[in-house]
CSV table of C-alpha atoms in Angstrom, one decimal:
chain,number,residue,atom,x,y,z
V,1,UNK,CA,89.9,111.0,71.1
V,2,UNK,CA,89.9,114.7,71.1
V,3,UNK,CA,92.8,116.0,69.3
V,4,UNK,CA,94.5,118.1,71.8
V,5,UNK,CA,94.4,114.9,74.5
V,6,UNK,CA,96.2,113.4,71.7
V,7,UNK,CA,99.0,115.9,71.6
V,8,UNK,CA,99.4,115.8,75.0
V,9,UNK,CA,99.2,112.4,75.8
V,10,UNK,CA,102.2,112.1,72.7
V,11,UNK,CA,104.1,114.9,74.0
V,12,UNK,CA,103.6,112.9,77.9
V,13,UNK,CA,105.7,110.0,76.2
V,14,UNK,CA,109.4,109.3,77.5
V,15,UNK,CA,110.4,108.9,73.3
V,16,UNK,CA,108.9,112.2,72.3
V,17,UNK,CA,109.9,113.7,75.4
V,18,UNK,CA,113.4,112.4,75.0
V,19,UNK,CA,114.0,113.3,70.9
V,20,UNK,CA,112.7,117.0,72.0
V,21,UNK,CA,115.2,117.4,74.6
V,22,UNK,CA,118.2,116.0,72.2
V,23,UNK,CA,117.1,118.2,69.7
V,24,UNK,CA,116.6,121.4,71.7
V,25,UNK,CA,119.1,121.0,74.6
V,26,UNK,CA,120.0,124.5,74.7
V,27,UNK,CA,116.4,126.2,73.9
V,28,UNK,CA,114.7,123.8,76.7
V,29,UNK,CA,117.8,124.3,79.3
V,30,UNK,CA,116.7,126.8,81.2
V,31,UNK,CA,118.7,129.8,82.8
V,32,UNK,CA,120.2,128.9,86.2
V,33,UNK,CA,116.8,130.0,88.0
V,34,UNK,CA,117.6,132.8,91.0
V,35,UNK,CA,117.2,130.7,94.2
V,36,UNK,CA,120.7,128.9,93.0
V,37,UNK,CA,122.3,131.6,93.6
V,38,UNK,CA,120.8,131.5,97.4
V,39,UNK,CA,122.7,128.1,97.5
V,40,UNK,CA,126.1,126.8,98.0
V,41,UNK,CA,128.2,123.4,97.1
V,42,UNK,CA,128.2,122.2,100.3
V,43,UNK,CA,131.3,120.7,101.5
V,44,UNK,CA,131.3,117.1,102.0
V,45,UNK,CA,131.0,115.8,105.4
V,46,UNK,CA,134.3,115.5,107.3
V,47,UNK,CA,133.8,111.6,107.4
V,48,UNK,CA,130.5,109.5,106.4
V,49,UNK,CA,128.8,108.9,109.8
V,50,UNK,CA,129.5,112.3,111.5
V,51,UNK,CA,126.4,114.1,111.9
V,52,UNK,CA,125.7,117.9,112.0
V,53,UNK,CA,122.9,119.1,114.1
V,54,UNK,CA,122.3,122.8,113.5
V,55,UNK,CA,120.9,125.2,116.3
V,56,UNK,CA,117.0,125.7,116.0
V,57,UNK,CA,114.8,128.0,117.4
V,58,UNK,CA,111.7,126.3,119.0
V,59,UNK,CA,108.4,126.9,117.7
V,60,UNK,CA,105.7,127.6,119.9
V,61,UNK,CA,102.9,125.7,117.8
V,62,UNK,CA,103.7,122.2,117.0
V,63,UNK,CA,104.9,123.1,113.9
V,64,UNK,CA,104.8,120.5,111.2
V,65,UNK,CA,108.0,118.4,110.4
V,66,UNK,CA,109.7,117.1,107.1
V,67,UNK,CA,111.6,114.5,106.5
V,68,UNK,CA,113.8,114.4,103.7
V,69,UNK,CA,116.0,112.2,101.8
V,70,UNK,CA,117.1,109.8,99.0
V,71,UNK,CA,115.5,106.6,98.2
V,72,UNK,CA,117.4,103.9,100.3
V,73,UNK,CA,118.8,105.9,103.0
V,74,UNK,CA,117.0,104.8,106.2
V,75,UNK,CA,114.3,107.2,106.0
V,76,UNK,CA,111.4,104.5,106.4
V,77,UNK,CA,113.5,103.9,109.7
V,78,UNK,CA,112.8,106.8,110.5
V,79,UNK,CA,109.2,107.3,109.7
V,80,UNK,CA,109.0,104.6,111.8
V,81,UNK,CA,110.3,106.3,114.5
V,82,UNK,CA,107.7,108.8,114.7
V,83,UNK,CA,105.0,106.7,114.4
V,84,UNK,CA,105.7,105.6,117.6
V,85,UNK,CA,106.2,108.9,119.2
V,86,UNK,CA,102.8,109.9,120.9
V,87,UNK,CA,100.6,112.5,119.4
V,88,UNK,CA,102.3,112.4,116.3
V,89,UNK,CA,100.6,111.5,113.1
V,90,UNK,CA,103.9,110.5,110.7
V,91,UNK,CA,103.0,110.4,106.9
V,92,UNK,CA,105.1,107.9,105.1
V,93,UNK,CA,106.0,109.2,101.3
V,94,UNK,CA,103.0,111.5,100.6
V,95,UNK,CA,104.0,112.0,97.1
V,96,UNK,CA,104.3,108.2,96.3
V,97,UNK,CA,102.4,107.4,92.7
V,98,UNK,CA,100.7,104.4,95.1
V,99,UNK,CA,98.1,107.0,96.7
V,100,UNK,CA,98.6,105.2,100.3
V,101,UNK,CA,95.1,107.2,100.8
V,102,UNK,CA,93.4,104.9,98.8
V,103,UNK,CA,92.1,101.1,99.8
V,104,UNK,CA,93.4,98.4,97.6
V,105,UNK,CA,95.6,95.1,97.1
V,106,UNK,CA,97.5,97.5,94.5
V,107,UNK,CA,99.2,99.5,97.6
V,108,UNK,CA,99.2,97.1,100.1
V,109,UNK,CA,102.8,95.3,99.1
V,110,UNK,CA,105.1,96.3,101.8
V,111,UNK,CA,108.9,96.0,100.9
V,112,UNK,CA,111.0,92.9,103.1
V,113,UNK,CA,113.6,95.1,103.9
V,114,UNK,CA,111.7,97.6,105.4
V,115,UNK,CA,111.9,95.8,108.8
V,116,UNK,CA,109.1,96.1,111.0
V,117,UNK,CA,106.3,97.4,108.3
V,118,UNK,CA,103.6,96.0,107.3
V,119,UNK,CA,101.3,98.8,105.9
V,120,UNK,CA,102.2,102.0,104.1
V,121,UNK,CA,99.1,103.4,104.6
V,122,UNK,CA,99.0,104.1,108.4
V,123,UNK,CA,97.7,107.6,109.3
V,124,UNK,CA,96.0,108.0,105.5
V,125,UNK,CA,92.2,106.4,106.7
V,126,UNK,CA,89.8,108.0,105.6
V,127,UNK,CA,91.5,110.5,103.3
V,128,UNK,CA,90.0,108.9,99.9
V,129,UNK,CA,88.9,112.5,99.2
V,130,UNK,CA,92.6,113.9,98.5
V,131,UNK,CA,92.5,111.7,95.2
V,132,UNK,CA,90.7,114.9,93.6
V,133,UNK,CA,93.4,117.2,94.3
V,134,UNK,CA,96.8,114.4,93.9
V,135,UNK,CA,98.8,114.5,91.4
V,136,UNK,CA,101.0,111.1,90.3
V,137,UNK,CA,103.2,113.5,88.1
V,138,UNK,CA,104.5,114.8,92.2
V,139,UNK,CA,106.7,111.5,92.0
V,140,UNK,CA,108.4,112.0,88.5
V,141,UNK,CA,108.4,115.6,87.0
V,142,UNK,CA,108.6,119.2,88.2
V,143,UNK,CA,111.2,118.0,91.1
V,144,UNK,CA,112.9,121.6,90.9
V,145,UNK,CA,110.8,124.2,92.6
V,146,UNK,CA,112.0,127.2,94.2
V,147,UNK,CA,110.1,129.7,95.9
V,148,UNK,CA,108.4,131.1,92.9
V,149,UNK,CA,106.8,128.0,91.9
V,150,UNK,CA,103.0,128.1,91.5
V,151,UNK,CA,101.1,125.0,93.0
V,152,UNK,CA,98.5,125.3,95.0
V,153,UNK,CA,96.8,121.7,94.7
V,154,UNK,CA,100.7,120.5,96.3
V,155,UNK,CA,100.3,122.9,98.5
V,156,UNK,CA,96.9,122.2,99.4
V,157,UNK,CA,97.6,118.6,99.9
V,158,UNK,CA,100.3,119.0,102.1
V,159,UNK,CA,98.3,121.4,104.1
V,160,UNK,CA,95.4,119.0,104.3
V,161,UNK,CA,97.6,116.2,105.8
V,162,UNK,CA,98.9,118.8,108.4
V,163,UNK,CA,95.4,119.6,109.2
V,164,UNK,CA,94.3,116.0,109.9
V,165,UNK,CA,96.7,114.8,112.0
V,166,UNK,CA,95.6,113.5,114.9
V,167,UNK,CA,98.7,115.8,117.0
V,168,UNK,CA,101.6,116.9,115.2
V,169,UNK,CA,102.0,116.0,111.4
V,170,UNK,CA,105.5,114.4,110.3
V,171,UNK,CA,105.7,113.8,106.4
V,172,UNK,CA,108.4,111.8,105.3
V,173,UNK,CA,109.7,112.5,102.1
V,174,UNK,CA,111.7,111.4,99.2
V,175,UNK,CA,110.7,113.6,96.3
V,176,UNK,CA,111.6,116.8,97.8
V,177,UNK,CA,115.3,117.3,98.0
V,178,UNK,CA,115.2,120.1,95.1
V,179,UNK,CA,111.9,121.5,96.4
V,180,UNK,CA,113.0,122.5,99.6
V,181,UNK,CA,113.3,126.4,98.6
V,182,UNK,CA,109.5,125.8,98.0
V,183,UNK,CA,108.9,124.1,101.3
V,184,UNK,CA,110.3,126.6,103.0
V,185,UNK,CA,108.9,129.8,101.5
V,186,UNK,CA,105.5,128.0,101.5
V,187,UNK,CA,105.6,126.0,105.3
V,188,UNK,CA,108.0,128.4,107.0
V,189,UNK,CA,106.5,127.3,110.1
V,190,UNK,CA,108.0,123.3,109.8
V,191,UNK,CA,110.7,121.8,110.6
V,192,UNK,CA,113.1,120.1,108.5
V,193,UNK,CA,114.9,116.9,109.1
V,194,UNK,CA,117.9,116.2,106.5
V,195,UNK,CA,118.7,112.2,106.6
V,196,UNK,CA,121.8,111.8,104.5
V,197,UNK,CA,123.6,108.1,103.7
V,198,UNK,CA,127.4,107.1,102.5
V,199,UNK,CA,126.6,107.7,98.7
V,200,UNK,CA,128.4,104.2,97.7
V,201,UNK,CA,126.6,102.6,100.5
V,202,UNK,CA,123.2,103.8,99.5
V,203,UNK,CA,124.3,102.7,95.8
V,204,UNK,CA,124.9,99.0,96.9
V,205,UNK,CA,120.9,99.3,98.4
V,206,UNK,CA,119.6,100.9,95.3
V,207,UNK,CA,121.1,98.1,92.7
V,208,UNK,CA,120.9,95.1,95.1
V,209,UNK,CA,116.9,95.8,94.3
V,210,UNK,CA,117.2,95.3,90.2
V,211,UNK,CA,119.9,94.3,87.8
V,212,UNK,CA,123.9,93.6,88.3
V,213,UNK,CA,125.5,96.5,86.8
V,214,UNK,CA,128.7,96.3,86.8
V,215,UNK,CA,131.7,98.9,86.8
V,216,UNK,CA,133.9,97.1,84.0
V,217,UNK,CA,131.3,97.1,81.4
V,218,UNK,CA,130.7,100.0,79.4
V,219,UNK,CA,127.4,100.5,79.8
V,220,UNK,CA,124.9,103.2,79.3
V,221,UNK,CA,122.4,104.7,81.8
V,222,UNK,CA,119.3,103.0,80.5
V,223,UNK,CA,120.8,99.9,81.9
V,224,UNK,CA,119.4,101.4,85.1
V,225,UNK,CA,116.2,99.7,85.1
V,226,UNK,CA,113.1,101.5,86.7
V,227,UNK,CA,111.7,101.4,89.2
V,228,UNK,CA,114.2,98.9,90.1
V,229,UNK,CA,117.3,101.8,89.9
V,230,UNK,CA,114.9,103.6,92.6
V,231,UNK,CA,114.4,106.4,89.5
V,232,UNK,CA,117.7,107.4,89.2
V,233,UNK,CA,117.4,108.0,85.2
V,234,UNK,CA,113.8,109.5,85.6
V,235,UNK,CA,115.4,112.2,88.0
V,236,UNK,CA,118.4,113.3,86.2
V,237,UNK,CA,116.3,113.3,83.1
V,238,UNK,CA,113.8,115.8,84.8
V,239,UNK,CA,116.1,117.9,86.7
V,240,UNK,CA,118.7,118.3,83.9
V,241,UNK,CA,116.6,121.2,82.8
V,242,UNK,CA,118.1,123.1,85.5
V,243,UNK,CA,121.4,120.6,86.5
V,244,UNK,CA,122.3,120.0,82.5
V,245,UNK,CA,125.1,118.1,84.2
V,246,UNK,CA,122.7,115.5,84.6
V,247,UNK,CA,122.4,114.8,80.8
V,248,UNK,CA,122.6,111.1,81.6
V,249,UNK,CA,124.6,110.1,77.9
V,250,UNK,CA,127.9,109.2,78.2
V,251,UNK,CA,127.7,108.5,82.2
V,252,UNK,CA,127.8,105.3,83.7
V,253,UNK,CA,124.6,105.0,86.3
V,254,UNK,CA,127.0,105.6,89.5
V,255,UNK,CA,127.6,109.1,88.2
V,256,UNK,CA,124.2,110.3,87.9
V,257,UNK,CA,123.9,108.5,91.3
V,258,UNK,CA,126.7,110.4,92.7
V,259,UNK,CA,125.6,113.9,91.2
V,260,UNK,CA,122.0,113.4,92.6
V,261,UNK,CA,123.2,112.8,96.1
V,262,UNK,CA,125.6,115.6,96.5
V,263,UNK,CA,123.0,117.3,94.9
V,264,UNK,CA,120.5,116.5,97.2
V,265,UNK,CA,123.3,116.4,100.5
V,266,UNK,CA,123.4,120.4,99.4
V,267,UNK,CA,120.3,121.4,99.2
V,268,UNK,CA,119.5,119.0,102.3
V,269,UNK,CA,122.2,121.7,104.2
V,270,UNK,CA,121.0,124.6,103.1
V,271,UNK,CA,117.3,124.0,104.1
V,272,UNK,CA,117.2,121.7,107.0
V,273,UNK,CA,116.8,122.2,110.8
V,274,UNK,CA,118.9,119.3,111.4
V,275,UNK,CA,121.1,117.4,109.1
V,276,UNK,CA,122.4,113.5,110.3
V,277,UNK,CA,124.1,110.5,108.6
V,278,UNK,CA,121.9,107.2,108.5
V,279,UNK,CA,125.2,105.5,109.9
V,280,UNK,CA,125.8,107.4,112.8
V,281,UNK,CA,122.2,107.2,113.4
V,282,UNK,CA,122.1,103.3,113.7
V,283,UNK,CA,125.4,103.3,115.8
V,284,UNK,CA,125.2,105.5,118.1
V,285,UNK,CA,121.1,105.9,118.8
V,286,UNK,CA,120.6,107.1,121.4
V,287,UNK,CA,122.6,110.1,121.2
V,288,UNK,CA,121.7,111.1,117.5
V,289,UNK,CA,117.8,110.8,117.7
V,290,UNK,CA,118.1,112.7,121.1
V,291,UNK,CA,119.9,115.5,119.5
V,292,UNK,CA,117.7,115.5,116.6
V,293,UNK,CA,114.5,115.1,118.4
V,294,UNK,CA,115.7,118.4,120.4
V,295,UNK,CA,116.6,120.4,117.4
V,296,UNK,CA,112.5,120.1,116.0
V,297,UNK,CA,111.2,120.0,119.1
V,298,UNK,CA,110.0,116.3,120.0
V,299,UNK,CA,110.5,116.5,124.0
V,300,UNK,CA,108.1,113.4,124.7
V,301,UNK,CA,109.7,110.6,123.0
V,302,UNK,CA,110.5,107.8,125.0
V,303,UNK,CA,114.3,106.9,123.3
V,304,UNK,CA,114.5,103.7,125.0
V,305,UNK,CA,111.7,102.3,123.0
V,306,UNK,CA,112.9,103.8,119.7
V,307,UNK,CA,115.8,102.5,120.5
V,308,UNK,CA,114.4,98.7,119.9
V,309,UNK,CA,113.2,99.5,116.3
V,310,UNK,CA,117.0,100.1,115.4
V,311,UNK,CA,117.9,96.8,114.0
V,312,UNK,CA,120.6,98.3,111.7
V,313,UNK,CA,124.0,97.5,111.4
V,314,UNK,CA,127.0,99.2,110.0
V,315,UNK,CA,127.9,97.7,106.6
V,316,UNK,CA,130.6,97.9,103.8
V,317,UNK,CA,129.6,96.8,101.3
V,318,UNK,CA,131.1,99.0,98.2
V,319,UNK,CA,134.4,97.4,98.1
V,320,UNK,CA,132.7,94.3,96.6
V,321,UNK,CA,131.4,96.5,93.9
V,322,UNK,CA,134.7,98.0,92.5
V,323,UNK,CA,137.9,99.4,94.2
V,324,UNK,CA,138.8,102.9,95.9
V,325,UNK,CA,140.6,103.5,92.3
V,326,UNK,CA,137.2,103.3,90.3
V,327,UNK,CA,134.7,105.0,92.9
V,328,UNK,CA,137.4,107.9,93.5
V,329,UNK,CA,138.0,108.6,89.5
V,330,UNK,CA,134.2,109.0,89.0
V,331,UNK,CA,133.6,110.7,92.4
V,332,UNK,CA,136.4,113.5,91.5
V,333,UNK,CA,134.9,113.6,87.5
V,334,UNK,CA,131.6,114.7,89.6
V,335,UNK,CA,133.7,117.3,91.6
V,336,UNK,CA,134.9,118.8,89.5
V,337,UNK,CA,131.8,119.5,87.2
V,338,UNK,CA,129.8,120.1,90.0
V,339,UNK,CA,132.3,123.2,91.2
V,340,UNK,CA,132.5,124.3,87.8
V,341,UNK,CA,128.8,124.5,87.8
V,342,UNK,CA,128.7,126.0,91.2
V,343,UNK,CA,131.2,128.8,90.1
V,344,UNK,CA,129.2,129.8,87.0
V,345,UNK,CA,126.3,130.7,89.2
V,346,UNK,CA,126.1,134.4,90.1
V,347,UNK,CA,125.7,135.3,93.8
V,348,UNK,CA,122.2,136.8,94.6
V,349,UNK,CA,122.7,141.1,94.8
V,350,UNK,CA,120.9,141.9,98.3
V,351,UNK,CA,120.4,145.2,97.7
């Protein structure tokens, strides 16, 4: 093996990678880049389930649209959605490692709580080509980019699904929360859809797919299995570089959860078209997915039919988990360190 594939594939290790980063926290932490400064703590919603639909200006072409959102927040539902809008082609997690472009048994498993789905891979036929320019690092690494960012084989990916679409092009994502700054300097023609879940609710779906963890125990954040933890460890370890308040040691798995989400919920505001709650989506349909339709300028949708691929229900699940008491002492902990952080940040000059 060539020497420098060596060094590379050794340095590509999580146990390097990891011993590097404890040893060098401060050299490899980088400076809180510019387009922070562009971006407020946003503040959190006046209850879970209320949406906020900002005002948009139409576009006259049929502009793209994103989707964005955490893992285990509805947002297949709403891929779903669009699929069966007509003359839309809706993209269902281009950035997944699985390469839904590609034929094979390998990405064919379908997940059982995805009700409704039974292939991934709709809208990808005939795009085995794109393997040349995808990148399975998309999914993992590099999940800060602002609008300096150099990428063009992303960018030319994205902007080969656009072009194939049979009608409008909808790409559902959930690796872009902290590339929205690039999205929008690079696509400034799309529309952005910001899908949002209650944080404690969304953490009941992420750890009802791997291992019990449970709030009494004093456990560490490698507890969170992956891909079983839907990569919660993988992200805070990436994006620490720039949030080193996601240094996962010394915080249970609920609190990187938490950071990521209000994380994501901010940068979800500051970038989007529209912005909506998964609850208030499933309870009050019609009204929601009318006004979001309107704001990224879907006008043909039939919402009676959509409405029969809601099969959601409202569910409260957290207080089985761990009392008020124990989600509230780690929710303010993440407050507070996320103002502070906030605060430190200096504003962008304008002049």
């Amino acid at each position: 093996m060539p020497f420098y594939s060596l060094v590379d594939r050794l340095f590509a290790t999580r146990y390097v990678g990891e011993k590097l980063w404890q040893a060098g926290r401060e050299l490899f932490t980088q400076a809180h880049p510019p387009s922070l400064a562009k971006v407020s703590l946003a503040p959190l919603p006046g209850r879970y389930g209320q949406p906020t639909i900002a005002s948009s200006v139409a576009s006259p072409e049929p502009a793209p649209i994103f989707i964005t959102a955490r893992f285990r927040s509805g947002s297949t539902f709403l891929w779903q959605l669009f699929r069966h809008i007509a003359d839309i082609t809706a993209y269902y997690e281009p950035f997944n490692e699985a390469k839904w472009f590609k034929k094979g048994k390998s990405n064919a498993r379908v997940d059982v709580t995805h009700i409704g789905v039974d292939d991934y891979r709709t809208g990808y036929e005939g795009m085995e080509d794109l393997d040349r320019i995808f990148d399975t690092r998309w999914a993992f690494h590099g999940l800060y980019m602002d609008e300096t960012h150099h990428n063009p084989n992303m960018e030319r990916y994205i902007h080969e699904l656009v072009k194939r679409a049979h009608g409008r092009a909808v790409l559902q994502f959930n690796r872009v929360d902290f590339r929205l700054p690039w999205l929008r300097a690079h696509f400034p023609q799309a529309k952005i859809i910001h899908l949002y879940r209650h944080p404690r609710e969304q953490w009941m779906s992420i750890i009802g797919k791997g291992p019990r963890i449970h709030p009494a125990e004093s456990v560490g954040p490698d507890q969170l299995s992956e891909p079983d933890g839907f990569y919660t460890l993988e992200w805070a370890r990436d994006l620490r570089h720039v949030f080193p308040l996601l240094e996962p040691a010394g915080k249970h798995p609920y609190e990187l959860h938490y950071m990521l989400w209000r994380l994501s919920y901010t940068f979800g505001r500051a970038y989007s078209d529209v912005s909506i709650c998964y609850e208030e989506l499933i309870s009050d349909f019609e009204q929601v997915a009318a006004g979001m339709l309107d704001a990224v300028g879907v006008r043909n949708a039939d919402i009676g039919l959509l409405a029969s691929f809601n099969h959601g229900a409202q569910k409260v699940r957290w207080p089985g988990y761990a009392d008020e008491a124990w989600f509230g002492a780690l929710e303010a902990r993440c407050e507070r360190e996320l103002q502070a952080f906030f605060s430190n940040i200096s504003p962008m000059r304008t002049d």
